[in-house]
PDB file of C-alpha atoms and ligand atoms in Angstrom:
ATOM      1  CA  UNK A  12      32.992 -27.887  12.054  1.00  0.00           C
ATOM      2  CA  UNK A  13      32.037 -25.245  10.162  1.00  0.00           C
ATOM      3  CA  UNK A  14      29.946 -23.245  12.881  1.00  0.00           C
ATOM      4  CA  UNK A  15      31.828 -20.206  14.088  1.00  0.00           C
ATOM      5  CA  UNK A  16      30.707 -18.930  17.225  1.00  0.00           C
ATOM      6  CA  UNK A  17      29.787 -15.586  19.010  1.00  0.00           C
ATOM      7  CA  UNK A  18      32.487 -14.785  21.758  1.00  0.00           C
ATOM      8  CA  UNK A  19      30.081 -14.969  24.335  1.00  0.00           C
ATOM      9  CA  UNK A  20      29.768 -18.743  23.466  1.00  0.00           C
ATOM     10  CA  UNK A  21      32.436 -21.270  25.056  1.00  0.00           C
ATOM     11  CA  UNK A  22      33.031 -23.972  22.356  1.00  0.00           C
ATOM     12  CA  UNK A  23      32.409 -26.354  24.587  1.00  0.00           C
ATOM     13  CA  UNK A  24      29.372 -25.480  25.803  1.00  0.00           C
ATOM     14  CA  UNK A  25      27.924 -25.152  22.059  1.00  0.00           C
ATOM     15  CA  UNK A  26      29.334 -28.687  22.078  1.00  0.00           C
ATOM     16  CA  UNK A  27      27.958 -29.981  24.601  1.00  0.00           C
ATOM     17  CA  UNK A  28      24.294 -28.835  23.868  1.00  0.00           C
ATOM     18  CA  UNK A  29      24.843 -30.276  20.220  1.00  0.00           C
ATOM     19  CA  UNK A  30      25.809 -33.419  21.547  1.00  0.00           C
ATOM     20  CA  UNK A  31      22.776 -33.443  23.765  1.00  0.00           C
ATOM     21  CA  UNK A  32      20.481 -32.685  20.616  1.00  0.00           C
ATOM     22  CA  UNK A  33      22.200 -35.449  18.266  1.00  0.00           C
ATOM     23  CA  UNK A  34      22.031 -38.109  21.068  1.00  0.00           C
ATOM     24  CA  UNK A  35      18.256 -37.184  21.365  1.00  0.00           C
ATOM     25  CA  UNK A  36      17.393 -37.447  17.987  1.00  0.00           C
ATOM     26  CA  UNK A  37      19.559 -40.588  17.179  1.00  0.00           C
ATOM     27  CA  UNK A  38      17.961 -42.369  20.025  1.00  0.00           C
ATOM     28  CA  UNK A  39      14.221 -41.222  19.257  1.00  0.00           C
ATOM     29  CA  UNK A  40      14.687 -42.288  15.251  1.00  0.00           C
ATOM     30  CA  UNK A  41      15.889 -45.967  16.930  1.00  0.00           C
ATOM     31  CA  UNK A  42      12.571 -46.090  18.001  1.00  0.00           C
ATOM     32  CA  UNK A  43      10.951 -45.014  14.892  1.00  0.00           C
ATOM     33  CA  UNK A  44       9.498 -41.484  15.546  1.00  0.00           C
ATOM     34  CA  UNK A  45      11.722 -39.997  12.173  1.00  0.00           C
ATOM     35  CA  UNK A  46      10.872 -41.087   9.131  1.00  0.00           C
ATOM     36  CA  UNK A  47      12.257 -40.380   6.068  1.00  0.00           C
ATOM     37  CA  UNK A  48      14.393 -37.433   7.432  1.00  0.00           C
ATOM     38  CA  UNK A  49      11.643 -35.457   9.845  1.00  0.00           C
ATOM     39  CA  UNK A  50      11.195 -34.519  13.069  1.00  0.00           C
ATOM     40  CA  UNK A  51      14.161 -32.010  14.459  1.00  0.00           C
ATOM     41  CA  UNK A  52      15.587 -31.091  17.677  1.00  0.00           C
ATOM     42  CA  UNK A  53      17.157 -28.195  19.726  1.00  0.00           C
ATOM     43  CA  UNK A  54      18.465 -27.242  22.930  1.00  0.00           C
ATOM     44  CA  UNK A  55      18.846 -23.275  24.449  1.00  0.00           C
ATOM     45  CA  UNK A  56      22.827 -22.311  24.789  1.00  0.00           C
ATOM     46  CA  UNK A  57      21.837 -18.716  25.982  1.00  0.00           C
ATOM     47  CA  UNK A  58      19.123 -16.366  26.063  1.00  0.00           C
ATOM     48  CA  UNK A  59      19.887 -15.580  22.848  1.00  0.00           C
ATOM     49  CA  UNK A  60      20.468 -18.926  21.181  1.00  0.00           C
ATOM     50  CA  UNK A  61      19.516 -22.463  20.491  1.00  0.00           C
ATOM     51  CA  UNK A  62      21.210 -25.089  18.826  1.00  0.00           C
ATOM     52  CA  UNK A  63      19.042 -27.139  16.312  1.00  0.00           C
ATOM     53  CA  UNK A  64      19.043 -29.541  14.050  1.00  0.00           C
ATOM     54  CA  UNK A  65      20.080 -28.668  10.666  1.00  0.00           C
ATOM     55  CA  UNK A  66      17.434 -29.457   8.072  1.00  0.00           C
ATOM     56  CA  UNK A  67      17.071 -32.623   5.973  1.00  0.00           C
ATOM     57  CA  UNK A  68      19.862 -34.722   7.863  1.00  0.00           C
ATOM     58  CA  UNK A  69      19.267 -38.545   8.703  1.00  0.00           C
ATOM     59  CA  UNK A  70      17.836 -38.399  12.027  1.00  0.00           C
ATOM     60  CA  UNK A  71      19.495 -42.218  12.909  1.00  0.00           C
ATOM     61  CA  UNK A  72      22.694 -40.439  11.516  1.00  0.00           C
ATOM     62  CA  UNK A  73      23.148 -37.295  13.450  1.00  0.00           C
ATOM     63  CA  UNK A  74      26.326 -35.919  15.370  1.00  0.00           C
ATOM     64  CA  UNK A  75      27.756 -32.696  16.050  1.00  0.00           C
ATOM     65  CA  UNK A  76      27.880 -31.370  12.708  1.00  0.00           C
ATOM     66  CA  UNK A  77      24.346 -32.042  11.805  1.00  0.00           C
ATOM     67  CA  UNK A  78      23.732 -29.296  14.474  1.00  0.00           C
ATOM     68  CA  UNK A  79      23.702 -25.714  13.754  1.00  0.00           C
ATOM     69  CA  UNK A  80      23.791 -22.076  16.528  1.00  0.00           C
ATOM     70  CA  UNK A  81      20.369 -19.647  15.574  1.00  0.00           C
ATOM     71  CA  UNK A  82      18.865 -16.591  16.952  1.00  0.00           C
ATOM     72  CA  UNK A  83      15.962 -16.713  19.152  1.00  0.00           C
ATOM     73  CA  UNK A  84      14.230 -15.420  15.807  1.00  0.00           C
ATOM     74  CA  UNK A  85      15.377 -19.088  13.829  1.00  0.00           C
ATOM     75  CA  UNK A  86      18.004 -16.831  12.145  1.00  0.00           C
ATOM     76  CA  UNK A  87      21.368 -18.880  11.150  1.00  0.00           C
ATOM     77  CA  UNK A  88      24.363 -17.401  13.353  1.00  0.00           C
ATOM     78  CA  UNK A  89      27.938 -18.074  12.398  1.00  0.00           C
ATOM     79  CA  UNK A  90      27.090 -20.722   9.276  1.00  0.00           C
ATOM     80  CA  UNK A  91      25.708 -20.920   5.958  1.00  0.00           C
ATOM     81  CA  UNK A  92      23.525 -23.958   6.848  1.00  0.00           C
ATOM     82  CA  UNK A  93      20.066 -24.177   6.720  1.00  0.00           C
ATOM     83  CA  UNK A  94      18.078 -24.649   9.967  1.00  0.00           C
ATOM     84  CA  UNK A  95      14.907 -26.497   9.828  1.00  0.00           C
ATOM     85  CA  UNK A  96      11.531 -25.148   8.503  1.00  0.00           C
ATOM     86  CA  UNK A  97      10.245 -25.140  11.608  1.00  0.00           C
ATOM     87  CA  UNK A  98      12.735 -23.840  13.742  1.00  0.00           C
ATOM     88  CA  UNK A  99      10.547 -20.612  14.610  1.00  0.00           C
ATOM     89  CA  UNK A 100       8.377 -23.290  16.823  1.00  0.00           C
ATOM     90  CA  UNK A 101      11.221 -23.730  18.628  1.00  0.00           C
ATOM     91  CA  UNK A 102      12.588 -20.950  19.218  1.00  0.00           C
ATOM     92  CA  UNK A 103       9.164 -19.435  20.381  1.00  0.00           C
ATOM     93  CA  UNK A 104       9.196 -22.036  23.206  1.00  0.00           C
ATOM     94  CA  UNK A 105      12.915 -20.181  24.539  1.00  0.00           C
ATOM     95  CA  UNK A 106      11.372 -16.905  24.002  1.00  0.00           C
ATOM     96  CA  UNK A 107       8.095 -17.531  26.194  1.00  0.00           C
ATOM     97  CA  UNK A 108       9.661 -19.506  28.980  1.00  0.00           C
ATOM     98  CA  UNK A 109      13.232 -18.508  29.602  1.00  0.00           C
ATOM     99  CA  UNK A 110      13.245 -21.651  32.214  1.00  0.00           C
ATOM    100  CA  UNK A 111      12.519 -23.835  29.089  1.00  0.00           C
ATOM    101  CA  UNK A 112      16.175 -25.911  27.816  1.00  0.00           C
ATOM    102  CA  UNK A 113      15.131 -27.994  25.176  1.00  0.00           C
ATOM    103  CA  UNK A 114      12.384 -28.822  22.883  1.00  0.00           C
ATOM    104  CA  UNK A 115      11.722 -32.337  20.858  1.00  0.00           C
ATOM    105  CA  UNK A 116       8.823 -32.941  17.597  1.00  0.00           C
ATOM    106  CA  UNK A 117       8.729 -36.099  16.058  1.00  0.00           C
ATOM    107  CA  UNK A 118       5.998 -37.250  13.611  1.00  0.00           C
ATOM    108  CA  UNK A 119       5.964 -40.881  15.357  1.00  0.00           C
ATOM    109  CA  UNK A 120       2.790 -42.988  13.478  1.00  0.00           C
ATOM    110  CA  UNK A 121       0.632 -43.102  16.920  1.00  0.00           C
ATOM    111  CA  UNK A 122       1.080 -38.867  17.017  1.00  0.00           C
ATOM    112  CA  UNK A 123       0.291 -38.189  12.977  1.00  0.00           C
ATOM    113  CA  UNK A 124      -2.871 -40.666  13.489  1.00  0.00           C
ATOM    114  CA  UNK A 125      -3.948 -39.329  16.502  1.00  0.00           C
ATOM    115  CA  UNK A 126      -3.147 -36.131  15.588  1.00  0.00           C
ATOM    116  CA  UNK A 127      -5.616 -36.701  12.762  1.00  0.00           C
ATOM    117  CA  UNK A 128      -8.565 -37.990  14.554  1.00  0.00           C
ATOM    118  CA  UNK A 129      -8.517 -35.301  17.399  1.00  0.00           C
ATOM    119  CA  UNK A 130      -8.513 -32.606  14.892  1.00  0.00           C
ATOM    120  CA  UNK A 131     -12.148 -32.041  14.797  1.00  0.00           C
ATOM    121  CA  UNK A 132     -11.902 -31.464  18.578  1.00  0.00           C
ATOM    122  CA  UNK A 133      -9.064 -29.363  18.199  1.00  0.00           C
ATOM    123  CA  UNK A 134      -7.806 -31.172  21.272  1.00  0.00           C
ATOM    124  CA  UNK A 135      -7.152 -34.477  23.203  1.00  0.00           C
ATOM    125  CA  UNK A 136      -8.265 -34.472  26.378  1.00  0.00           C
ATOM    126  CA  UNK A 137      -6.492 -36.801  28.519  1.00  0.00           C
ATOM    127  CA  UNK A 138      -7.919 -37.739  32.114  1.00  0.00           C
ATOM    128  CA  UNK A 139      -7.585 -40.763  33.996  1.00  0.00           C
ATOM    129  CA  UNK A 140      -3.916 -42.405  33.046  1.00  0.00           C
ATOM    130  CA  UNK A 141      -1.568 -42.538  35.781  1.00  0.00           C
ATOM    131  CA  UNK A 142       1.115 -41.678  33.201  1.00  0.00           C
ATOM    132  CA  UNK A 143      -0.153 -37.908  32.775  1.00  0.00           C
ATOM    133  CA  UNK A 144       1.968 -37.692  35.979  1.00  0.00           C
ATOM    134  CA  UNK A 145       5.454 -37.986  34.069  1.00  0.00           C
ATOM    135  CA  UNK A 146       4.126 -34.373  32.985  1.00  0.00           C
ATOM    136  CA  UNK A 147       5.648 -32.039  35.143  1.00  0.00           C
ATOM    137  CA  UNK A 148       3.004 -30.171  37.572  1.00  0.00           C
ATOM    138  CA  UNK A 149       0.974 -33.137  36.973  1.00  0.00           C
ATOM    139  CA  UNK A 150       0.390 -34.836  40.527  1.00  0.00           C
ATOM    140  CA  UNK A 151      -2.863 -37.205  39.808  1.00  0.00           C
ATOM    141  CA  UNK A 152      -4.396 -38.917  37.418  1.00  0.00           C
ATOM    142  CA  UNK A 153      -7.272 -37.332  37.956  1.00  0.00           C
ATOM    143  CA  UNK A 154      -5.870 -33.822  36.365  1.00  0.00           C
ATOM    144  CA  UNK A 155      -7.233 -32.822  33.195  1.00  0.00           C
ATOM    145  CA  UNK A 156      -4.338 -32.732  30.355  1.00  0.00           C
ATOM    146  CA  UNK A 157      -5.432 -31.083  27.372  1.00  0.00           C
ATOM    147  CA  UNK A 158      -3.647 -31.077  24.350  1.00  0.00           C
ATOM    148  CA  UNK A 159      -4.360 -29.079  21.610  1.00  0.00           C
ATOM    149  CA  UNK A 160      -4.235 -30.095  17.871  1.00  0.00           C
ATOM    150  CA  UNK A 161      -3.407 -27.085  15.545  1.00  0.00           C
ATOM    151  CA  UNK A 162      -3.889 -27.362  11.771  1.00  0.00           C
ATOM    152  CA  UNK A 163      -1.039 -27.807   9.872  1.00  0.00           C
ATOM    153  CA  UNK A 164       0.347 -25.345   7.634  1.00  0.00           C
ATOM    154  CA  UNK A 165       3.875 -24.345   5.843  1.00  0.00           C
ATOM    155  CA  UNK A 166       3.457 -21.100   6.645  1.00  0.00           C
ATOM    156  CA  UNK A 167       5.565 -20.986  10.170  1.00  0.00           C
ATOM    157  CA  UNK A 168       4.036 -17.481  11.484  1.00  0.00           C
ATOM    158  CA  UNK A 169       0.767 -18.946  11.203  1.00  0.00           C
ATOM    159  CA  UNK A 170       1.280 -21.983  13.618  1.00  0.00           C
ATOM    160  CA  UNK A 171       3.113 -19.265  16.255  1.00  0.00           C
ATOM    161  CA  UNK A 172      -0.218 -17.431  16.321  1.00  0.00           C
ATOM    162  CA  UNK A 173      -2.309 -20.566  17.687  1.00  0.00           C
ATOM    163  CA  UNK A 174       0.232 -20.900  20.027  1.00  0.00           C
ATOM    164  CA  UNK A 175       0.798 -17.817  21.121  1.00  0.00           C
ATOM    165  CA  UNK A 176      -3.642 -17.409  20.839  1.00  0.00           C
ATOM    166  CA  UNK A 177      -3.665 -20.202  23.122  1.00  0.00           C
ATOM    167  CA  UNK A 178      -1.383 -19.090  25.593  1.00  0.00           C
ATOM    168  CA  UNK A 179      -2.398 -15.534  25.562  1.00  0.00           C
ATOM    169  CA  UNK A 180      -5.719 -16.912  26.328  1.00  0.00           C
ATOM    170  CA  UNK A 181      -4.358 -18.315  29.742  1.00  0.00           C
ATOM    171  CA  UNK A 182      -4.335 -21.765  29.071  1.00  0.00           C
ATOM    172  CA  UNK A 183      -1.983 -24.256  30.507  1.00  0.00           C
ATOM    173  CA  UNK A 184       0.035 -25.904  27.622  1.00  0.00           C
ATOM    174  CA  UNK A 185       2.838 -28.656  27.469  1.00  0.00           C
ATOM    175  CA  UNK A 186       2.672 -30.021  24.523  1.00  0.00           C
ATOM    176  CA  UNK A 187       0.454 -29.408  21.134  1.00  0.00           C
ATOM    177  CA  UNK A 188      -0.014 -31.699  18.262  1.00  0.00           C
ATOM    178  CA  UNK A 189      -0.220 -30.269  14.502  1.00  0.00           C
ATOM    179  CA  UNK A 190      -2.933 -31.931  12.254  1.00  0.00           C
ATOM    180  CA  UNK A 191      -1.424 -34.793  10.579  1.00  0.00           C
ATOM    181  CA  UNK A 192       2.042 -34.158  11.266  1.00  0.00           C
ATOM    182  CA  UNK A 193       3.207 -34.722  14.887  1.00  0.00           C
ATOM    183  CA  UNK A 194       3.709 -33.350  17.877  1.00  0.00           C
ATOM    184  CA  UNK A 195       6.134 -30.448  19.739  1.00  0.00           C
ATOM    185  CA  UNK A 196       6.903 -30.541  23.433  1.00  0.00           C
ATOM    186  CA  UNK A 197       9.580 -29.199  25.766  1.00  0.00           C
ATOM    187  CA  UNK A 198      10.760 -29.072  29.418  1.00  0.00           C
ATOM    188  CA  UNK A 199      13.617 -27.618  31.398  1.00  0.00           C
ATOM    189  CA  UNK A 200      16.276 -30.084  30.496  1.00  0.00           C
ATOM    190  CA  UNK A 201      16.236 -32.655  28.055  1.00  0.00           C
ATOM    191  CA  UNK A 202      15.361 -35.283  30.854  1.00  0.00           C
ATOM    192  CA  UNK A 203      12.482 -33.942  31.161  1.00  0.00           C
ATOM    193  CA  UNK A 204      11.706 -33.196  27.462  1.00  0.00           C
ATOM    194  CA  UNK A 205      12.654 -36.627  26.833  1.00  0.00           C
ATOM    195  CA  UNK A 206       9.720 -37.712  29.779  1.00  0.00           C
ATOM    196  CA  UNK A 207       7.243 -35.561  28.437  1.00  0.00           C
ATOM    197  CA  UNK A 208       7.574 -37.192  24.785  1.00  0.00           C
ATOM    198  CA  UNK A 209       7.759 -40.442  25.810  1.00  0.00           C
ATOM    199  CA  UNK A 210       4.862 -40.345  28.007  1.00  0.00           C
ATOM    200  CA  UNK A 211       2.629 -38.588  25.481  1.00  0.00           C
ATOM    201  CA  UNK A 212       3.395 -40.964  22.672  1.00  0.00           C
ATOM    202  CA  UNK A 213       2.491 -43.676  25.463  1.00  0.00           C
ATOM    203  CA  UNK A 214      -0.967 -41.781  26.274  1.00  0.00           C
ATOM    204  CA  UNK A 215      -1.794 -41.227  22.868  1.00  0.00           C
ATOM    205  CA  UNK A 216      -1.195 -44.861  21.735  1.00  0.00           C
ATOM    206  CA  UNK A 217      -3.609 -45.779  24.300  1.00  0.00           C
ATOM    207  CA  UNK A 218      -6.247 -43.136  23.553  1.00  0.00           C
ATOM    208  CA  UNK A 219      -6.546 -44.700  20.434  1.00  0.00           C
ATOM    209  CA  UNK A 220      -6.245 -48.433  21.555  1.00  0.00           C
ATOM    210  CA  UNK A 221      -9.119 -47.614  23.843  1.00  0.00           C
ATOM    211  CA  UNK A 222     -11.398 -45.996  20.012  1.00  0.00           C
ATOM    212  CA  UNK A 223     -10.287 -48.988  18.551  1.00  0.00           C
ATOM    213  CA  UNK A 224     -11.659 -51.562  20.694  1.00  0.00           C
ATOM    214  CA  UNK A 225     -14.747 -49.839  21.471  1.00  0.00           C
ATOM    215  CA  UNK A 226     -15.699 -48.948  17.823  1.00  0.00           C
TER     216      UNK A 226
HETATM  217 ZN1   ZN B  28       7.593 -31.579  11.509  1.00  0.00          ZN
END
């Protein structure tokens, strides 16, 4: 492996949070969510880092190596690899919640359509699915789950801003889809992050079952 580490960083721990991230990944491109190389990955390993995916790999493909240490400002720490382009999203989520572990985005084809056709609203508004319950502090289905879409853009400071605008304004927010890309979401432990994705990409699919058959 060529990732050296800080001191303050047990080996195995690093290796255990990489393992964690390529597992994720190699399980969520089985079910299609990767294509052609996207998508990327990343778990906390202190307050100061995260390990993420390394940019460009074979999501289907990934294992320890693939996974790379960064600063909580998406700096590389300890490697000459490049972390992904939008590893600033990431870290962002471990510098605004220090309970937040981990944090998945996948450009599955139900998110980038969906993503598309809620962009005018700048949100999906989910109410009424029993599944907006697998989000945590979600207890009925009669909650009101909004999910905001943000354009997209390769300019990575840009997409902080809505989501820092968004949370500055005092909104609650779990998960946020970028216009015709995919979608980013996060929990305490990969569990969890894992729940939150799965459900999402199940609620989406049948927001826009339910256009479909009423067009
Ligand atoms: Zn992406």
């Amino acid at each position: 492996m060529s990732q050296a580490l800080p001191e303050t960083i047990p080996t195995a721990l690093f290796a255990e949070r990489a393992d964690a991230v390529a597992a994720a990944a190699r399980e969520l491109s089985a079910l299609g969510w990767t294509p052609a190389t996207s998508s990327n990955f990343s778990m906390r390993v202190d307050a100061d880092h995260a390990a993420i995916t390394i940019s460009g790999r074979d999501k289907g493909r990934l294992g320890r190596d693939d996974i790379m240490l960064v600063d909580m400002q998406g700096k590389a720490v300890g490697t000459d690899a490049r972390p992904s382009a939008e590893t600033e999203l990431h870290t962002q989520v471990y510098r605004r919640w220090p309970q937040m572990n981990a944090v998945l985005h996948t450009h599955s084809r139900t998110q980038s359509v969906a993503s598309r056709l809620f962009a005018k609203a700048g949100m999906v508004r989910l109410q009424g699915w029993e599944l907006q319950k697998a989000i945590t502090g979600y207890t009925t289905h009669e909650s009101v789950l909004e999910i905001p879409v943000f354009p997209n853009t390769q300019h990575m400071p840009e997409l902080v801003a809505r989501v820092d605008a968004w949370l500055d304004a005092g909104k609650p927010l779990h998960a946020y889809l970028i216009d015709g890309h995919g979608i980013y979401t996060w929990g305490r432990d990969m569990a969890e992050t894992r729940r939150h994705l799965e459900a999402l990409e199940f609620l989406l699919g049948c927001e826009l079952d339910l256009r479909r058959l009423s067009a």
